Structures are given as structure tokens and as C-alpha cells.
Short mmCIF file of C-alpha atoms and ligand atoms in Angstrom, two decimals:
data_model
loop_
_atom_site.label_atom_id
_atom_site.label_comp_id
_atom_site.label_asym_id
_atom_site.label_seq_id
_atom_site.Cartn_x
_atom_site.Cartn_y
_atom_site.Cartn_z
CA UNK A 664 43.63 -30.19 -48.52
CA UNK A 665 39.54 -29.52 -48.93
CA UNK A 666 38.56 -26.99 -46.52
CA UNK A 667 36.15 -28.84 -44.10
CA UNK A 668 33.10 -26.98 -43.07
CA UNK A 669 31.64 -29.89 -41.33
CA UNK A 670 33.91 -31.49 -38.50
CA UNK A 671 31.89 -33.62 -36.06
CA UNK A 672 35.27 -33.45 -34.04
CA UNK A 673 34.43 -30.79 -32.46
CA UNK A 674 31.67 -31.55 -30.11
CA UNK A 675 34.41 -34.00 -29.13
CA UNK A 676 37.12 -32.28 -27.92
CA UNK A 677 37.17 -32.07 -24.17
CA UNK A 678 34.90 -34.24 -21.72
CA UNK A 679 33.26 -30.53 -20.69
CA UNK A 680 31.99 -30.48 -24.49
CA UNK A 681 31.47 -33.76 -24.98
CA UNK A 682 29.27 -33.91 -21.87
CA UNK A 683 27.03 -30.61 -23.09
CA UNK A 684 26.42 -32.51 -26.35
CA UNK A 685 25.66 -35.91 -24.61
CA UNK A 686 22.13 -37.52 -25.72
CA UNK A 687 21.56 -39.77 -23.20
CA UNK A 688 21.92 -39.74 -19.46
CA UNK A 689 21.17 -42.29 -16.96
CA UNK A 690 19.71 -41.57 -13.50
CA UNK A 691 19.60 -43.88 -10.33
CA UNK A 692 15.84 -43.07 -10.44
CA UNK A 693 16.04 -45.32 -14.26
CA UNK A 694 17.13 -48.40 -12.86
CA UNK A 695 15.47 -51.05 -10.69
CA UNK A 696 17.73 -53.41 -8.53
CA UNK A 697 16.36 -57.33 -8.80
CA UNK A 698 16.88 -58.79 -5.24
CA UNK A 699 16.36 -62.41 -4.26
CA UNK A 700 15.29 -63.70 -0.85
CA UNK A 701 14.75 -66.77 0.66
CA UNK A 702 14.18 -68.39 4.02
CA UNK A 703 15.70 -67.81 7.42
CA UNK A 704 17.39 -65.46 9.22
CA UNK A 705 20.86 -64.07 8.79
CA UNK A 706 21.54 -65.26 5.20
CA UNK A 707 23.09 -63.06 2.97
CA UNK A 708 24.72 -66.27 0.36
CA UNK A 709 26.35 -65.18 -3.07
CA UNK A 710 25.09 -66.74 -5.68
CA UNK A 711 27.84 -68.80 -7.99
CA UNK A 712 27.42 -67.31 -11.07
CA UNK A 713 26.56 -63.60 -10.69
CA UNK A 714 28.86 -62.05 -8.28
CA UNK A 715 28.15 -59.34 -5.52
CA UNK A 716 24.46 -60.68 -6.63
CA UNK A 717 23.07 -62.34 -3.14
CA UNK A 718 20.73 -64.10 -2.15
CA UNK A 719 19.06 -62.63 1.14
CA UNK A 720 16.53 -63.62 4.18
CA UNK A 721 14.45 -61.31 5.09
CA UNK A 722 15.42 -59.18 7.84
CA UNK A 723 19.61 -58.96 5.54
CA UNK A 724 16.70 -57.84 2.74
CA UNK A 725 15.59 -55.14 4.78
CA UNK A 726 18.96 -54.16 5.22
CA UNK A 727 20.07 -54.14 2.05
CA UNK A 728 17.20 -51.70 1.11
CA UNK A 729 18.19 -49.82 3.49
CA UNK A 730 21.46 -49.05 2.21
CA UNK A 731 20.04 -49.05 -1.37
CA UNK A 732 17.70 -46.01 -0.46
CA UNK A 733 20.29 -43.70 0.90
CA UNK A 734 22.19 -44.86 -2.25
CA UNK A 735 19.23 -42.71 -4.41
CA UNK A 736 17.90 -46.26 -5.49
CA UNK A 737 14.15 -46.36 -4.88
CA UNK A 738 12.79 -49.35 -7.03
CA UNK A 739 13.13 -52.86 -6.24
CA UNK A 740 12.00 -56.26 -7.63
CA UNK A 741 12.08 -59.34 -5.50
CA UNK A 742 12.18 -62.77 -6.74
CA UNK A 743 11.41 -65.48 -3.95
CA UNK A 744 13.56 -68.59 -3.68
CA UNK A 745 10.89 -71.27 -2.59
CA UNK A 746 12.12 -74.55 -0.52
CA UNK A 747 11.60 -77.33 -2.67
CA UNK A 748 9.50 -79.14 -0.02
CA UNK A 749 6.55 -76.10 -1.11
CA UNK A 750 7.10 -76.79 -4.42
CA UNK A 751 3.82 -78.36 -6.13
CA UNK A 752 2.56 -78.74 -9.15
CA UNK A 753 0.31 -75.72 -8.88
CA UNK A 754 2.73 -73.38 -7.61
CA UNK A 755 -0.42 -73.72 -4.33
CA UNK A 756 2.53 -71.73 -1.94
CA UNK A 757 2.47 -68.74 -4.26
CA UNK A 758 -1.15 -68.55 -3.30
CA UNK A 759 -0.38 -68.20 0.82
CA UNK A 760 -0.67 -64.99 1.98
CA UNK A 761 1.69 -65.85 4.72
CA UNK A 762 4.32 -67.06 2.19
CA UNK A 763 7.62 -66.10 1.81
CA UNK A 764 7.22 -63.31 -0.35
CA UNK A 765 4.22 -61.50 0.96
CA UNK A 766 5.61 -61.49 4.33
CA UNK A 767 8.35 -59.81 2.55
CA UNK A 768 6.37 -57.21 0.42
CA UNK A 769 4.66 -56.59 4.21
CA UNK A 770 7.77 -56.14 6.12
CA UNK A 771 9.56 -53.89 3.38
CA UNK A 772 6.39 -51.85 2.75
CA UNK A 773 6.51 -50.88 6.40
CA UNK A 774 9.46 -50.31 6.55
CA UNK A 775 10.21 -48.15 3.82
CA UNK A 776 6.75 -46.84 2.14
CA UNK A 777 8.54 -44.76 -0.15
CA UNK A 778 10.20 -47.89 -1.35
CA UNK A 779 8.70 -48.95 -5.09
CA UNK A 780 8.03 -52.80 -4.98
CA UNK A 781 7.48 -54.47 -8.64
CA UNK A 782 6.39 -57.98 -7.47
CA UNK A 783 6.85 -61.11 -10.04
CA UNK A 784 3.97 -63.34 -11.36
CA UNK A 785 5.35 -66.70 -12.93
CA UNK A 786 4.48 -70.11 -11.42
CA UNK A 787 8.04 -71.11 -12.53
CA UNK A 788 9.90 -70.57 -8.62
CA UNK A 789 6.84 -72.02 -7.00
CA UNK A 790 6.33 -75.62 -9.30
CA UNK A 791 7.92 -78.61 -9.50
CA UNK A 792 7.73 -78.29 -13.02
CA UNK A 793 9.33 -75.18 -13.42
CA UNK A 794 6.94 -73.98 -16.21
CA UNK A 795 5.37 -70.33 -15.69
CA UNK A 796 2.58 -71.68 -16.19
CA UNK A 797 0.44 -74.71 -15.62
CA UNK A 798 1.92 -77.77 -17.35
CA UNK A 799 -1.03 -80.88 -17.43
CA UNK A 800 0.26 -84.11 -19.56
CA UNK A 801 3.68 -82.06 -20.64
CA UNK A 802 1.81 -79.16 -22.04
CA UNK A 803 1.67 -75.59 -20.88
CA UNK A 804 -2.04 -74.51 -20.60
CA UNK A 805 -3.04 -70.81 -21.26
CA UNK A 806 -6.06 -70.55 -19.69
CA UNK A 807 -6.00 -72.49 -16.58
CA UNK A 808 -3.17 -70.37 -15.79
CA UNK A 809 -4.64 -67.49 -15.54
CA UNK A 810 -6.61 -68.18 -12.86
CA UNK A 811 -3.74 -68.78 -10.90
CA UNK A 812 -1.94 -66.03 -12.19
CA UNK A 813 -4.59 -63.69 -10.76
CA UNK A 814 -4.96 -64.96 -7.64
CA UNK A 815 -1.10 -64.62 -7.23
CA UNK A 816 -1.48 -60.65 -8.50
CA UNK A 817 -3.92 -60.31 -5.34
CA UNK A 818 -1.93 -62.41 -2.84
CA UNK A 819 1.27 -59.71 -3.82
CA UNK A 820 -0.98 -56.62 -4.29
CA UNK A 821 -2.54 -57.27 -0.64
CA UNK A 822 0.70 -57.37 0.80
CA UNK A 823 1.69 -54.10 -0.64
CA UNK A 824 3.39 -54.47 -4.22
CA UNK A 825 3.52 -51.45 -5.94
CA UNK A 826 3.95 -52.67 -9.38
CA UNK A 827 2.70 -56.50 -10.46
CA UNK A 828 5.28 -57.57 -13.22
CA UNK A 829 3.97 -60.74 -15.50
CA UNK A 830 6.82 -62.55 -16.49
CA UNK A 831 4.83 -65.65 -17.62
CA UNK A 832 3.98 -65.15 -20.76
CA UNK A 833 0.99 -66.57 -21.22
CA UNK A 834 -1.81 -65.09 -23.22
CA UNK A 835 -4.23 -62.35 -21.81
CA UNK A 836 -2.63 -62.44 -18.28
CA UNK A 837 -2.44 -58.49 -18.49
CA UNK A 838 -5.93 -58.33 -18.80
CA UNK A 839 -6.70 -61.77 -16.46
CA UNK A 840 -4.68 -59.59 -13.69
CA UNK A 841 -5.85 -56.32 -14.32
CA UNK A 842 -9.89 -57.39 -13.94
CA UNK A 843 -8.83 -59.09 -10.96
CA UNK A 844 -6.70 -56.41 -9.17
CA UNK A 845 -9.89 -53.85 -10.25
CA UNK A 846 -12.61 -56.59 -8.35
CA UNK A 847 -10.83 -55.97 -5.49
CA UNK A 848 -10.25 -52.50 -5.00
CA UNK A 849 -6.26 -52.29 -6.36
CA UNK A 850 -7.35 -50.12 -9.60
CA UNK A 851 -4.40 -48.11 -7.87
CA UNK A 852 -2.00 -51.09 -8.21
CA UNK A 853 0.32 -50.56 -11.80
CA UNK A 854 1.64 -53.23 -13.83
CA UNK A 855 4.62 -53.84 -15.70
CA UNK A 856 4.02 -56.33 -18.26
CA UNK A 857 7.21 -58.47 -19.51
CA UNK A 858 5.43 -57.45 -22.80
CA UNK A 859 8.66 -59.26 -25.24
CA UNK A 860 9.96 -61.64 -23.44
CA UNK A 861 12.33 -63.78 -25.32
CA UNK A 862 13.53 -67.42 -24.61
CA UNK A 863 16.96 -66.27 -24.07
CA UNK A 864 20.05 -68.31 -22.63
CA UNK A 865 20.84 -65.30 -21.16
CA UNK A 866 18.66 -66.07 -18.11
CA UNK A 867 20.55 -69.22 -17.16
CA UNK A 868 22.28 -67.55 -13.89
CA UNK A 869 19.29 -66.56 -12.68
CA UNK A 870 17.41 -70.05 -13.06
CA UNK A 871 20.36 -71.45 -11.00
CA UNK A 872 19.69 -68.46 -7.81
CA UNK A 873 16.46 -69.88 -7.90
CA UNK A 874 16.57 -73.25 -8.42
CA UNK A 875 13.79 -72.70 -11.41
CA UNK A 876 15.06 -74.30 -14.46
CA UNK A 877 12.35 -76.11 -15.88
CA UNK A 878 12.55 -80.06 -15.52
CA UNK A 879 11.51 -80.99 -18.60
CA UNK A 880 11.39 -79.32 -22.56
CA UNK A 881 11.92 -75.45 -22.76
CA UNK A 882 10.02 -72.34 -22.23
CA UNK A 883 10.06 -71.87 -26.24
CA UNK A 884 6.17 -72.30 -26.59
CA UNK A 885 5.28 -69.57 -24.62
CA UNK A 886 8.46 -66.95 -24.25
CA UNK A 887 9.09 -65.33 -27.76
CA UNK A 888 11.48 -66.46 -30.42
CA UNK A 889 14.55 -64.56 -31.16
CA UNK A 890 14.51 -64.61 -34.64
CA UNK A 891 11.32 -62.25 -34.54
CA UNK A 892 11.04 -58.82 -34.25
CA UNK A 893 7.88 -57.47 -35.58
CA UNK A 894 5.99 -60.06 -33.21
CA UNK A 895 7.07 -57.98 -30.69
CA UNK A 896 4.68 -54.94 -31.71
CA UNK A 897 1.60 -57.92 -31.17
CA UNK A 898 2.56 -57.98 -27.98
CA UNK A 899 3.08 -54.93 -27.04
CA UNK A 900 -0.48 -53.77 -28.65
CA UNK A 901 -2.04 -56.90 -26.90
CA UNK A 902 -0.43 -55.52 -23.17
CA UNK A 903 -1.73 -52.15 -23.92
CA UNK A 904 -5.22 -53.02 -24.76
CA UNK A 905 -5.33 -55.69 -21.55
CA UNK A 906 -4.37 -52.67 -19.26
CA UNK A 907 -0.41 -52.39 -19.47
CA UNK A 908 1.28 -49.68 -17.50
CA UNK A 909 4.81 -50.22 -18.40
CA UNK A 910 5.94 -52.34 -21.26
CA UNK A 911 9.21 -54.84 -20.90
CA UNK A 912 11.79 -56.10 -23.11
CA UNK A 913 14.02 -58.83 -21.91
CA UNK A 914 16.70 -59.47 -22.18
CA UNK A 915 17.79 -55.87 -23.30
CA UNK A 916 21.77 -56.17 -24.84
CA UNK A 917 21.25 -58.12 -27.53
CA UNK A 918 17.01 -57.25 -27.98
CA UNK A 919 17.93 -53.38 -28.61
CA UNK A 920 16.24 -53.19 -31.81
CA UNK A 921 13.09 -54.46 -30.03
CA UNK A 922 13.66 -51.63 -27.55
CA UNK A 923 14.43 -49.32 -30.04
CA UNK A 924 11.26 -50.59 -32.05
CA UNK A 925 8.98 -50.46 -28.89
CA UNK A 926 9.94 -47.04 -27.27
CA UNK A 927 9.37 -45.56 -31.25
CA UNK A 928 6.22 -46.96 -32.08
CA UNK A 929 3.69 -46.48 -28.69
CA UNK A 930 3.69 -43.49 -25.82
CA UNK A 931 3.98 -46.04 -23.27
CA UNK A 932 7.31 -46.45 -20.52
CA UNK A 933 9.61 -48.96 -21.52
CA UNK A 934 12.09 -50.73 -19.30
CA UNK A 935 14.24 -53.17 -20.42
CA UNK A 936 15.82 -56.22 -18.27
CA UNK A 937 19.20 -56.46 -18.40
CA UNK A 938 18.89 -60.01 -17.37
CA UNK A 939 21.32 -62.48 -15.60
CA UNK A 940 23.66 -63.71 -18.14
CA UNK A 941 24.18 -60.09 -18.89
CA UNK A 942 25.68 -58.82 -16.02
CA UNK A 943 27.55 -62.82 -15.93
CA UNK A 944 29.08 -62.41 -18.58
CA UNK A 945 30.90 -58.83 -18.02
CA UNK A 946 31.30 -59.83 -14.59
CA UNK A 947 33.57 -62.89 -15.46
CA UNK A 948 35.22 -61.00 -18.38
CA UNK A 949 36.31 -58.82 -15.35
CA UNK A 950 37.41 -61.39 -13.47
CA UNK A 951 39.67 -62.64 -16.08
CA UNK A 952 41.28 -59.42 -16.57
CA UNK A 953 39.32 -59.35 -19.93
CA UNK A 954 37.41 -56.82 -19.71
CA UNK A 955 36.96 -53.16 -17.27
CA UNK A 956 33.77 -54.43 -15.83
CA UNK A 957 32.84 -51.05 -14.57
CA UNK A 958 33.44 -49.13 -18.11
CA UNK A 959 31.50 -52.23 -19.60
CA UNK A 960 28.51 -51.94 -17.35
CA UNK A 961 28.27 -48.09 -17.76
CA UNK A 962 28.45 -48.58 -21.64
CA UNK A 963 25.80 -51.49 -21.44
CA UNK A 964 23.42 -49.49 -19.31
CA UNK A 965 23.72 -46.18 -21.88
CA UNK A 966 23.32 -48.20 -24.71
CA UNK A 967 19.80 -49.42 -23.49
CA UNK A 968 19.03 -46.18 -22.60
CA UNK A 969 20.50 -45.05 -25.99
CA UNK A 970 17.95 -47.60 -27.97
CA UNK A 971 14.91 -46.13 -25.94
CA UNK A 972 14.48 -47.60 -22.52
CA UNK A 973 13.05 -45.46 -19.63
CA UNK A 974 13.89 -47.89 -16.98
CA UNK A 975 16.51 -50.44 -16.80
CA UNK A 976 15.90 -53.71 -14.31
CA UNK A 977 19.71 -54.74 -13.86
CA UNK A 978 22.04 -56.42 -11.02
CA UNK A 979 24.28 -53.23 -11.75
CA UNK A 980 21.90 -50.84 -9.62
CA UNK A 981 23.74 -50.73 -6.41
CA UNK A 982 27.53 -50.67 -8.33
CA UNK A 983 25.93 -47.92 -10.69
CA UNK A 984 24.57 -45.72 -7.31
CA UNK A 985 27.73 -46.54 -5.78
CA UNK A 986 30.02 -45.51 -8.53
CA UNK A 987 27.82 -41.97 -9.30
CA UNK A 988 28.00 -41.54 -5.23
CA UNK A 989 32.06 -41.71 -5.80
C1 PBG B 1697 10.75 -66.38 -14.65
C2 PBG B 1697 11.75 -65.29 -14.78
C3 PBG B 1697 13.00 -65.46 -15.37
C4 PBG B 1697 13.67 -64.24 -15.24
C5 PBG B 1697 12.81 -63.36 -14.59
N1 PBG B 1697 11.60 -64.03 -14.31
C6 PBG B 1697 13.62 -66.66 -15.96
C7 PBG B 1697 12.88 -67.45 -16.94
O1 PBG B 1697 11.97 -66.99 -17.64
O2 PBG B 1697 13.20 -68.64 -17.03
C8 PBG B 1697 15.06 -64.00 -15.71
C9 PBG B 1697 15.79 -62.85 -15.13
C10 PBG B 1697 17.25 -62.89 -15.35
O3 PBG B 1697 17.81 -63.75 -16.04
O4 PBG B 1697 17.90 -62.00 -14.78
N2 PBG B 1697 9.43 -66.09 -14.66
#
């Protein structure tokens, strides 16, 4: 037998060891829990495909925030499910400062101030089209969106977001967004641009909690294409120069490289979304028995922090808090 000077075994031998050595660690103050809210009062509805995922009026909201906060979970972004009947083709009810969602933003905000709100600019839950942006004769247009895109960044950063998140995708919204926020006096407002967003599959649960799914074609003209990588970096430069706080990558499991990529290459904070399907998919694996959902989620969420992620948006906040809480 060679004598071995190397063995990497070591550093592996008991979980005291193996938890000096560890690389990466993941702290409830990493992750932001995506909540959806609707109309009413009293509703707290599961949605079909994404279990212990609701979908929550207000005042159950403020409850659930609540609970998340003495959990250690202090970051939040809300995604508004609009009744069809305000649905237009200019996404006009994302515009009314006594919407849904504002009133929301309001009501948490005074509630909790400590609580961080990251507040979502698409026109996709808002239109009948279901298009992030502004679809004339079957074609998204760039520019006239973001004009709308703007004015939505004011109607959320007057209400109190925190944190405007572009999920769109359109060209020069960072910048459209940040002049706009600036003319008003909300230089103090931050933004966390969905900087590569992909058009993934991955995001079908969540198009069903919201009813979004666009009506006709597919986001593919404006969200990025998988096979590409290096576009990625475009973007990313693009955000930065328009006034980017935080850069995204979504989805994050099977986008790692672009993570990885992202988090190497500028000295900016990177979250990643680990989006719908994601947590879907593990969830129902757990279901059948196929999977340990719990081990599966922890190993999900350290392998995005693994690949370079500073934050992680995923449904898995509150089980992750609750889990570390024992
Ligand atoms: C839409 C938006 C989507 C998600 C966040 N914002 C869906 C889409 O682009 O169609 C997906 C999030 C998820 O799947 O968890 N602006």
C-alpha cells in the first residue's frame, strides 16, 4: 500500500469537523420569502401546485409577517393577484395608488417598519394580455413600456417599498425607474434588477397563483434564452450602468453557472430566485415518497449559495426559519 500524505477524508470525519471546514453557510437574513395576496378579508387559500405556498388577503398577510419576523425572516416580496374585472390592456390598476398592492405595502410598512419590502414591476398580473410589458398588434413594445413601468416604481415606492424589483425585462427599465424614483425624491429607494431572467418553464406554478400566463405567444422575445450564458454578463453590465443595486438570476437550480458567472465577474449582491417550479417539483417528489423534501430543499438552497448567491428569493423561507428554529 502507497503511504498517503494527502487524505481529504479527514476534514470529513465527524459532523463537528466537517462543520469547522464547511464553505458555505446560509442565514435566515439570505433568503427572501415571496408572498402573494389578493382581495378580501380572511383568505388564506393554498395554491394547487406549490404546497404550504398561500395565497393571502391582506389583514392573513399581516399575519403571516408577523409570524415570519419572530421567525428571524425580515425580507419579503409580494406579488398581487389582480381580479380579472381590473385587468386592462395597460395594466391602468397597477397605476392606482389605492390598489391592491399599495394598500398593502402601506399597511405592512406600518405595521412592521423594520420589515424589508422588494415590490414587483411587470405589467404581466395587471393585463389582459399577460405580457410584462405593453403588447400593441401582438408585439411587445420596449419603449412605451417604460413609461408605465416607472410610473408603477412610484405608485410602490410612495406606498413604502423598500426595494423595486424589475421583473419585466424590457430594455433600459433600470435606468427608466431609477430617473424616475430620483425626480421624485426616492434616491433612497434600492432596486433589485431581475438582471438574467430566463424564459424558464420553471415559473409555470407561479403563473397559475396568479392567474398571469400570457394569452397569447411566449415571453421568449424579451426574457433570456437558456441556451446563453455569456449574454448574461450584457445584462448584468447594462443593470449596473442604469443604476442596479442588486443583480438577479432566475431561476437559480438549473442557472448556477450564471450565478456562479455573475457573483465572479462584478462586486455587486447577487440573489438568485429559486422560482416556482423549483420548490414544485421537490415538493411533489416529497409527496410521493420520492424524495426527503426537507434534505432536498436544504441541499438546493446551499448549492445556490455554493455557486455565489448572497440572497436567495425562495417559497422555502418560512420551512428553512422553521427548521433552523427546531
Ligand atoms: C412576472 C414574474 C414571474 C415570476 C416572477 N415575476 C413569471 C413570469 O415571468 O412569467 C416567476 C416567479 C416564480 O416562478 O416563482 N413578471
Amino acid at each position: 500500500m502507497t503511504h498517503m500524505l494527502r487524505r481529504p477524508r479527514r476534514n470529513r470525519k465527524n459532523s463537528h469537523i466537517r462543520d469547522m471546514v464547511a464553505e458555505t453557510h446560509l442565514d435566515v437574513n439570505d433568503l427572501i420569502f415571496p408572498l402573494f395576496l389578493k382581495e378580501g378579508t380572511g383568505i388564506k387559500e393554498e395554491i394547487g401546485f406549490m404546497p404550504g405556498i398561500y395565497r393571502f388577503s391582506i389583514d392573513q398577510l399581516v399575519e403571516e409577517v408577523e409570524q415570519c419576523l419572530k421567525l428571524g425572516l425580515g425580507t419579503f416580496a409580494l406579488f398581487p393577484c389582480i381580479n380579472d374585472d381590473l385587468k386592462d390592456t395597460t395594466a391602468s390598476e397597477a397605476l392606482n395608488p389605492e390598489g391592491l398592492y399599495p394598500r398593502a405595502i402601506q399597511i405592512l410598512k406600518s405595521k412592521f417598519p423594520e420589515a424589508i419590502l422588494l415590490t414587483d414591476v411587470a405589467m404581466d398580473p395587471y393585463s389582459t394580455d399577460g405580457h410584462d410589458g405593453l403588447v400593441v398588434d401582438g408585439e411587445i413594445r420596449n419603449d412605451e413600456s417604460l413609461e408605465i413601468l416607472a410610473k408603477m416604481s412610484l405608485v410602490q415606492a410612495q406606498a413604502g417599498s423598500d426595494i423595486i424589483g424589475p421583473s419585466d425585462m424590457m430594455d433600459g427599465r433600470v435606468r427608466a425607474i431609477r430617473e424616475a424614483l430620483d425626480g421624485q425624491g426616492f434616491e433612497k429607494v434600492s432596486i433589485m434588477s431581475y438582471t438574467a431572467k430566463y424564459a424558464s418553464v420553471f415559473y409555470g406554478p407561479f403563473r397559475d397563483a396568479l392567474d398571469s400566463a400570457p394569452k397569447h405567444g411566449d415571453k421568449k422575445t424579451y426574457q433570456m434564452d437558456p441556451r446563453n450564458g455569456r449574454e448574461a454578463i450584457i445584462e448584468a453590465e447594462l443593470d449596473i450602468a442604469e443604476g442596479a443595486d442588486i443583480l438577479m438570476v432566475k431561476p437559480a437550480l438549473a442557472y448556477l453557472d450564471v450565478i456562479y458567472q455573475i457573483s465572479s465577474e462584478f462586486e455587486y449582491p447577487v440573489a438568485a430566485y429559486n422560482v416556482s417550479g423549483e420548490y414544485a417539483m421537490i415538493k411533489a417528489a416529497h409527496q410521493k415518497g420520492w424524495l426527503d423534501g426537507p434534505q432536498a430543499m436544504m441541499e438546493s438552497l446551499i448549492s445556490i449559495k455554493r455557486a455565489g448567491a448572497d440572497l436567495i428569493l425562495s417559497y422555502f423561507a418560512r420551512e428553512y426559519a422553521e427548521l433552523l428554529k427546531g
